[in-house]
Amino acid sequence: MAEATPKKPPDWKHLTETVHDAESLRQESINAQHDHLITEIETSDGPLGTTLRAVYEGDELSKFRIRLDDKIRNHDREIERMCNFHYQGFIDSIRELLTVRQDAARLKDEVKQVDQHLQESCVPLMTKGEELVKCRRIQGNIATAVESLNLCLPVLEMYRKLQEQMTSRRFYPALKTLEQLEHTYLPRVNSHWFAQTMADDIPKQRESIKEASMSDLKDFLENIRKHSGKIGEVAMLHAAEQNNMDPAIVKATRKKVKKRRAPPPPNPFTGEVDAPPSPVIQDEEEEIEDSAELSAQDLIDFSPVYRCLHIYSVLGDRERFETYYRKQRWKQARLSLQPPSNMHESLDSFKRYFHDIVGFFVVEDHILNTTQGLVNRAYIDELWEMAVSKLAASLRTNTVQCKDTSMLLDVKNLIILFCHTLRGYGFSVGHVLELLLEMRDQYNDVLTRQWVDIFNEIFSEDNYTPIYVETIEAYTDIVTQFPIQDENLERFFKLEESFPKRFPFSEFVPDVYNQVKAYINACLKYSADLHLSHTEIDDMIRKSTNLLLTRTLGSCLSSLIKKPSLTLLQLIQISINMNYLEKSCLYLEEYISSITGAQNDSVHMARLHGTTMFKDAKSDAEEHIYKQLNLKIDEFLDLASYDWLLPEAKGHASGYVIDLVAFLQSTFMSFTNLPEKVAKTACMSACKHIANSLKEFLLDNEIRQLTMGSLQQFNLDLIQCEQFAASEPIPGANDGNLLLAFAGIRQLLDLFLNWDWSLYLADYGQTNSKYVRVQPQVALSLLEKLHNADKKKNTIFGSLNKKERDKKKLLDTVLKQLRGLVNGSTQQIQG
């Protein structure tokens, strides 16, 4: 066998060198890369984000930092070497700079001095130059002004002459001067701005010359504007006398004025002047009374109108004069129709407003009848139509803001007298009279707002207890205020020994009835002098009364009933009061018919809606009675404190049930004056509420365990409630309906106390079942609570005897069957 060739050992030295070479190459590559990055950082002028990202993305960050530190140290050494080399040169340069700074400061001072000397030398020269320019400019302006004045002075002289002629009322020379100025002088100065102004003013001057002849007319118009109120007041006084109305409606309150007389002339012989007379104080009302004997037309001199009309007719410009007169009078009409500020606050403001309007139209009527064509009937009718619309708008605005019914009545009388006055001058006042019907609604609204406070005050002051009377006089006083038909009450009151007696209602019944009658009387006041028929007045008052009853009184009663502070007895009294107020509506209808005289028109008579409103208020009070009664019951039920682990009953009902029954008995005694149906409903509502609350006690989810002893104690409380229901708490409530309210919880307790599960499960679902009102869910919930109590007891006392084991087995069986019934019912409902 040939000898095996031995293997050659590996050349480790060569391998190691190779590794060292690769490592050195790698290190050199990394160093070159780091040098390249450092070079980019040193030389780059832009963002370094890319370079820094390359540094941090590499794996040799620490080596880069070392390389960077080496680079920084190299630079520091180079900087130090360079500083050492150039240090002496730097010191020499600094010394040279210090020397140059001194020379520069000296040179700067010399330049400042030269500049200052130059400025001082040039000041006189500049001053003389400016003065020379200014003088030459003034010289040129003077020459131009002289030339312009030579042209303008004749024009201005003519214009001054024109103004003097206008002032002295020399109208014919003024017209000639205007002609020369327009055609001869103004063309010479067309280049001046005032020439155009004068040219534009020439037509105005011609017009002013023409209008100057109307100065008397303007004085007349101004005078008539001042005295229109006086003319209107006198005219309305005459109309009041003719229509048998009170003149005091017209007269406004006036201040006393001082009238000064002219001083006496000097004595022609001695030249002395007597002492001036003292001013005479005269009341404007006395002045009105003095002028009341004259007609309204006699108070004003109309001659300026006639003269001016004649002048314009001769000049052939009558149409323009008519237009001007009508335009001015139209403006005055608008001023007269503009009401004073806050007119609604003062009756005198209304009076002066009507005086101005009446005075204006009295003057226009006189102009219509004494001139031929200055104003015509169509113009007067148009003016009157505009006046009626503005008058109606002003009165609507101000009467709406008026909150005083007496002032509204006075304004109504003023409007009626206003219509009588202008109707006498031939004006149609139908639309103004229609405004009175609109004001009637505003008057009724103000009345209604007043009666809201009246009703609320009545309700707040009432004690909500029946009225007690001790004498026949007191009884008579009540029945005089409020009509009541109660034979039994009247029979008792006829016997003086039967006193004291009581009415079933409280004080607010007669008070409300009397206030409704007072409202009816206030509405009737507005109907006076409106010339309405008995039927229209009756219909108007019935509508207003219906609004008072349904809206005002209805809302007040609703707010009263909803007050949380009312007690149960107060709510009961309010319900009783509503019965009597409901019956009183018939007497209110009779009262309205008696004061309006519309008894014979009963076929067309509207009925009052108060009966329905009082019925609704009574129903609302009854609902609150039921709620309040249930709240009181809840207060007693909140006192209930059951020990649901009680081993056996205490042998008597709980204290809260006894107190609750006593409260209900005393409460239902106060229901004697309520309608039987309401009392029965309240009693049934209370019983149902008690039954539901007792059932909720048993089914409370917070109760996890209960014993048969606690159920027996609960049964005693239920028996107490059933005895109350069977005791006929309300007369006539013996039909057994009250006991039906407790039937559900009674069957539930009987089922558990009698442990009659076999019968319950056997008859379940049948209509004649003994426990037909017991739901499986309720029985299961209660039985589980019993089962939980038994489990706790067994846990405490250990093993059970045979009887207890049988009972537990039966209980488990019943629970299983009840769960089956519950699940079956649920599936049936879902299916």
Coordinates of C-alpha atoms in Angstrom, one line a residue, residues 34-46 48 51 64 67-68 70-76 78:
H34 CA -14.5 61.5 5.4
D35 CA -12.0 64.0 4.0
H36 CA -14.3 64.5 1.0
L37 CA -17.3 65.2 3.3
I38 CA -15.2 67.6 5.4
T39 CA -14.1 69.4 2.3
E40 CA -17.7 69.8 1.2
I41 CA -18.7 71.2 4.6
E42 CA -15.8 73.7 4.4
T43 CA -16.3 74.8 0.8
S44 CA -20.1 74.7 0.4
D45 CA -22.1 77.9 0.4
G46 CA -25.5 76.3 0.1
L48 CA -25.6 71.1 4.0
T51 CA -23.8 66.2 3.3
F64 CA -15.9 60.8 11.2
R67 CA -11.4 62.8 11.7
L68 CA -13.3 66.1 12.0
D70 CA -8.2 66.2 13.7
K71 CA -9.1 68.6 10.9
I72 CA -10.2 71.2 13.4
R73 CA -6.9 70.9 15.3
N74 CA -4.9 71.2 12.1
H75 CA -6.7 74.4 11.2
D76 CA -6.2 75.8 14.7
E78 CA -2.3 76.8 10.9

